[in-house]
Amino acid sequence: QVQLVESGGGSVQAGGSLRLSCALSGPTYRSSCMGWFRQAPGKEREGVAVIYAHSGNTYYYDSVKGRFTISQDNAKNTLYLEMNSLKPEDTAMYYCAAQIGGYVRWYPPRVVDFNYWGQGTQVTVSS
């Protein structure tokens, strides 16, 4: 059974940094793509960054380009999101996601491309 568990969220002032982690368990070797999404109150869930499992290629959505870095540690089955120069508009619940057993259809990937999700970790950035 696949499980994704996020950690590392918290409160930080604008300009600060946080690192999110997502521990994956189960048959994650079948994953083709993993990523981070976020959802602010009253808004739709949106993409933050994704990484293609086999190639290691990454994609960053416009709002975080140059500030966030996604990475994976295959030995630890862990996905990371390093967030720098945080802004109040980065405040949201952050979710780890994985496509396991299939492939993403869209480029850039969309929410519907991912079939496993974590429970989320809250990030709050104050001005």
PDB file of C-alpha atoms in Angstrom:
ATOM      1  CA  GLN A   1       0.000   0.000   0.000  1.00  0.00           C
ATOM      2  CA  VAL A   2       1.406   3.372  -1.016  1.00  0.00           C
ATOM      3  CA  GLN A   3       1.677   6.071   1.620  1.00  0.00           C
ATOM      4  CA  LEU A   4       2.995   9.620   1.342  1.00  0.00           C
ATOM      5  CA  VAL A   5       3.686  11.540   4.544  1.00  0.00           C
ATOM      6  CA  GLU A   6       4.726  15.182   4.433  1.00  0.00           C
ATOM      7  CA  SER A   7       6.631  17.066   7.119  1.00  0.00           C
ATOM      8  CA  GLY A   8       8.575  20.276   7.529  1.00  0.00           C
ATOM      9  CA  GLY A   9       5.850  22.872   7.276  1.00  0.00           C
ATOM     10  CA  GLY A  10       5.620  25.788   9.678  1.00  0.00           C
ATOM     11  CA  SER A  11       5.500  29.530  10.047  1.00  0.00           C
ATOM     12  CA  VAL A  12       8.212  31.801   8.699  1.00  0.00           C
ATOM     13  CA  GLN A  13       8.670  35.450   7.914  1.00  0.00           C
ATOM     14  CA  ALA A  14       8.844  36.724   4.350  1.00  0.00           C
ATOM     15  CA  GLY A  15      12.270  36.128   2.867  1.00  0.00           C
ATOM     16  CA  GLY A  16      12.831  33.053   4.974  1.00  0.00           C
ATOM     17  CA  SER A  17      13.301  29.416   4.018  1.00  0.00           C
ATOM     18  CA  LEU A  18      11.742  26.046   4.739  1.00  0.00           C
ATOM     19  CA  ARG A  19      12.389  22.510   3.567  1.00  0.00           C
ATOM     20  CA  LEU A  20       9.518  20.127   3.132  1.00  0.00           C
ATOM     21  CA  SER A  21       9.973  16.366   3.112  1.00  0.00           C
ATOM     22  CA  CYS A  22       7.716  13.624   1.810  1.00  0.00           C
ATOM     23  CA  ALA A  23       8.391  10.074   2.954  1.00  0.00           C
ATOM     24  CA  LEU A  24       7.113   7.482   0.519  1.00  0.00           C
ATOM     25  CA  SER A  25       6.386   3.858   1.373  1.00  0.00           C
ATOM     26  CA  GLY A  26       5.005   0.938  -0.611  1.00  0.00           C
ATOM     27  CA  PRO A  27       5.658   0.082  -4.271  1.00  0.00           C
ATOM     28  CA  THR A  28       6.990   3.523  -5.100  1.00  0.00           C
ATOM     29  CA  TYR A  29       9.483   2.019  -7.540  1.00  0.00           C
ATOM     30  CA  ARG A  30       6.572   2.065  -9.968  1.00  0.00           C
ATOM     31  CA  SER A  31       6.333   5.851  -9.741  1.00  0.00           C
ATOM     32  CA  SER A  32       6.826   7.757 -12.981  1.00  0.00           C
ATOM     33  CA  CYS A  33       6.461  11.249 -11.565  1.00  0.00           C
ATOM     34  CA  MET A  34       6.282  12.898  -8.165  1.00  0.00           C
ATOM     35  CA  GLY A  35       5.589  16.442  -7.206  1.00  0.00           C
ATOM     36  CA  TRP A  36       4.458  19.137  -4.844  1.00  0.00           C
ATOM     37  CA  PHE A  37       1.173  20.974  -5.083  1.00  0.00           C
ATOM     38  CA  ARG A  38      -0.380  23.600  -2.832  1.00  0.00           C
ATOM     39  CA  GLN A  39      -3.801  24.899  -1.995  1.00  0.00           C
ATOM     40  CA  ALA A  40      -4.651  28.175  -0.317  1.00  0.00           C
ATOM     41  CA  PRO A  41      -8.058  28.766   1.306  1.00  0.00           C
ATOM     42  CA  GLY A  42     -10.698  29.445  -1.321  1.00  0.00           C
ATOM     43  CA  LYS A  43      -8.367  28.607  -4.198  1.00  0.00           C
ATOM     44  CA  GLU A  44      -7.831  25.605  -6.422  1.00  0.00           C
ATOM     45  CA  ARG A  45      -4.934  23.251  -5.882  1.00  0.00           C
ATOM     46  CA  GLU A  46      -2.003  24.316  -8.025  1.00  0.00           C
ATOM     47  CA  GLY A  47       1.297  22.848  -9.088  1.00  0.00           C
ATOM     48  CA  VAL A  48       4.533  23.880  -7.417  1.00  0.00           C
ATOM     49  CA  ALA A  49       7.199  21.536  -8.786  1.00  0.00           C
ATOM     50  CA  VAL A  50       7.462  18.035 -10.216  1.00  0.00           C
ATOM     51  CA  ILE A  51      10.261  15.579 -10.844  1.00  0.00           C
ATOM     52  CA  TYR A  52      10.191  12.736 -13.342  1.00  0.00           C
ATOM     53  CA  ALA A  53      11.325   9.689 -11.419  1.00  0.00           C
ATOM     54  CA  HIS A  54      13.519   7.954 -13.989  1.00  0.00           C
ATOM     55  CA  SER A  55      15.152  10.887 -15.771  1.00  0.00           C
ATOM     56  CA  GLY A  56      15.342  13.227 -12.806  1.00  0.00           C
ATOM     57  CA  ASN A  57      14.067  16.039 -14.995  1.00  0.00           C
ATOM     58  CA  THR A  58      12.192  18.756 -13.113  1.00  0.00           C
ATOM     59  CA  TYR A  59       9.517  21.315 -13.882  1.00  0.00           C
ATOM     60  CA  TYR A  60       8.735  24.400 -11.829  1.00  0.00           C
ATOM     61  CA  TYR A  61       5.514  26.287 -12.113  1.00  0.00           C
ATOM     62  CA  ASP A  62       5.865  29.997 -12.799  1.00  0.00           C
ATOM     63  CA  SER A  63       5.092  31.280  -9.303  1.00  0.00           C
ATOM     64  CA  VAL A  64       8.080  29.497  -7.715  1.00  0.00           C
ATOM     65  CA  LYS A  65      10.720  29.477 -10.449  1.00  0.00           C
ATOM     66  CA  GLY A  66      14.109  30.506  -9.143  1.00  0.00           C
ATOM     67  CA  ARG A  67      13.045  30.190  -5.504  1.00  0.00           C
ATOM     68  CA  PHE A  68      12.092  26.542  -4.924  1.00  0.00           C
ATOM     69  CA  THR A  69      14.044  23.361  -5.615  1.00  0.00           C
ATOM     70  CA  ILE A  70      12.602  19.853  -5.824  1.00  0.00           C
ATOM     71  CA  SER A  71      14.799  16.821  -5.278  1.00  0.00           C
ATOM     72  CA  GLN A  72      14.542  13.136  -4.476  1.00  0.00           C
ATOM     73  CA  ASP A  73      16.650  10.744  -2.438  1.00  0.00           C
ATOM     74  CA  ASN A  74      15.919   7.301  -3.833  1.00  0.00           C
ATOM     75  CA  ALA A  75      17.879   5.553  -1.091  1.00  0.00           C
ATOM     76  CA  LYS A  76      15.658   7.151   1.543  1.00  0.00           C
ATOM     77  CA  ASN A  77      12.460   7.086  -0.554  1.00  0.00           C
ATOM     78  CA  THR A  78      12.049  10.750   0.224  1.00  0.00           C
ATOM     79  CA  LEU A  79      10.996  13.730  -1.857  1.00  0.00           C
ATOM     80  CA  TYR A  80      12.085  17.221  -0.837  1.00  0.00           C
ATOM     81  CA  LEU A  81      11.078  20.778  -1.565  1.00  0.00           C
ATOM     82  CA  GLU A  82      13.560  23.473  -0.632  1.00  0.00           C
ATOM     83  CA  MET A  83      11.771  26.818  -0.439  1.00  0.00           C
ATOM     84  CA  ASN A  84      13.736  30.058  -0.355  1.00  0.00           C
ATOM     85  CA  SER A  85      12.780  33.730  -0.514  1.00  0.00           C
ATOM     86  CA  LEU A  86       9.331  32.870   0.737  1.00  0.00           C
ATOM     87  CA  LYS A  87       6.515  35.325   0.165  1.00  0.00           C
ATOM     88  CA  PRO A  88       3.160  35.744   1.942  1.00  0.00           C
ATOM     89  CA  GLU A  89       1.466  34.470  -1.225  1.00  0.00           C
ATOM     90  CA  ASP A  90       3.259  31.143  -0.732  1.00  0.00           C
ATOM     91  CA  THR A  91       1.023  30.533   2.282  1.00  0.00           C
ATOM     92  CA  ALA A  92      -0.918  27.324   1.646  1.00  0.00           C
ATOM     93  CA  MET A  93      -1.297  23.669   2.496  1.00  0.00           C
ATOM     94  CA  TYR A  94       1.420  21.824   0.612  1.00  0.00           C
ATOM     95  CA  TYR A  95       0.763  18.326  -0.701  1.00  0.00           C
ATOM     96  CA  CYS A  96       3.106  15.652  -1.945  1.00  0.00           C
ATOM     97  CA  ALA A  97       1.794  13.647  -4.906  1.00  0.00           C
ATOM     98  CA  ALA A  98       2.862  10.628  -6.920  1.00  0.00           C
ATOM     99  CA  GLN A  99       1.791   8.958 -10.131  1.00  0.00           C
ATOM    100  CA  ILE A 100       2.241   5.245  -9.536  1.00  0.00           C
ATOM    101  CA  GLY A 101       1.472   2.527 -12.031  1.00  0.00           C
ATOM    102  CA  GLY A 102       0.845   4.882 -14.920  1.00  0.00           C
ATOM    103  CA  TYR A 103       2.063   8.046 -16.606  1.00  0.00           C
ATOM    104  CA  VAL A 104       1.298  11.718 -16.501  1.00  0.00           C
ATOM    105  CA  ARG A 105      -0.645  12.862 -19.555  1.00  0.00           C
ATOM    106  CA  TRP A 106      -0.220  16.603 -19.349  1.00  0.00           C
ATOM    107  CA  TYR A 107       2.768  18.913 -19.632  1.00  0.00           C
ATOM    108  CA  PRO A 108       3.114  20.564 -17.291  1.00  0.00           C
ATOM    109  CA  PRO A 109       1.480  17.915 -15.112  1.00  0.00           C
ATOM    110  CA  ARG A 110      -1.928  18.601 -13.608  1.00  0.00           C
ATOM    111  CA  VAL A 111      -3.621  17.517 -10.410  1.00  0.00           C
ATOM    112  CA  VAL A 112      -5.498  14.781 -12.291  1.00  0.00           C
ATOM    113  CA  ASP A 113      -2.214  13.173 -13.336  1.00  0.00           C
ATOM    114  CA  PHE A 114      -1.457  12.032  -9.787  1.00  0.00           C
ATOM    115  CA  ASN A 115      -3.188   9.119  -8.103  1.00  0.00           C
ATOM    116  CA  TYR A 116      -1.578   9.191  -4.650  1.00  0.00           C
ATOM    117  CA  TRP A 117      -1.531  12.136  -2.268  1.00  0.00           C
ATOM    118  CA  GLY A 118      -0.231  12.932   1.180  1.00  0.00           C
ATOM    119  CA  GLN A 119      -2.282  14.570   3.903  1.00  0.00           C
ATOM    120  CA  GLY A 120      -0.561  17.932   3.520  1.00  0.00           C
ATOM    121  CA  THR A 121       1.638  20.194   5.619  1.00  0.00           C
ATOM    122  CA  GLN A 122       0.825  23.834   6.314  1.00  0.00           C
ATOM    123  CA  VAL A 123       3.189  26.626   5.308  1.00  0.00           C
ATOM    124  CA  THR A 124       2.461  30.119   6.586  1.00  0.00           C
ATOM    125  CA  VAL A 125       4.534  33.120   5.515  1.00  0.00           C
ATOM    126  CA  SER A 126       4.026  36.394   7.356  1.00  0.00           C
ATOM    127  CA  SER A 127       4.956  39.816   6.027  1.00  0.00           C
TER     128      SER A 127
END
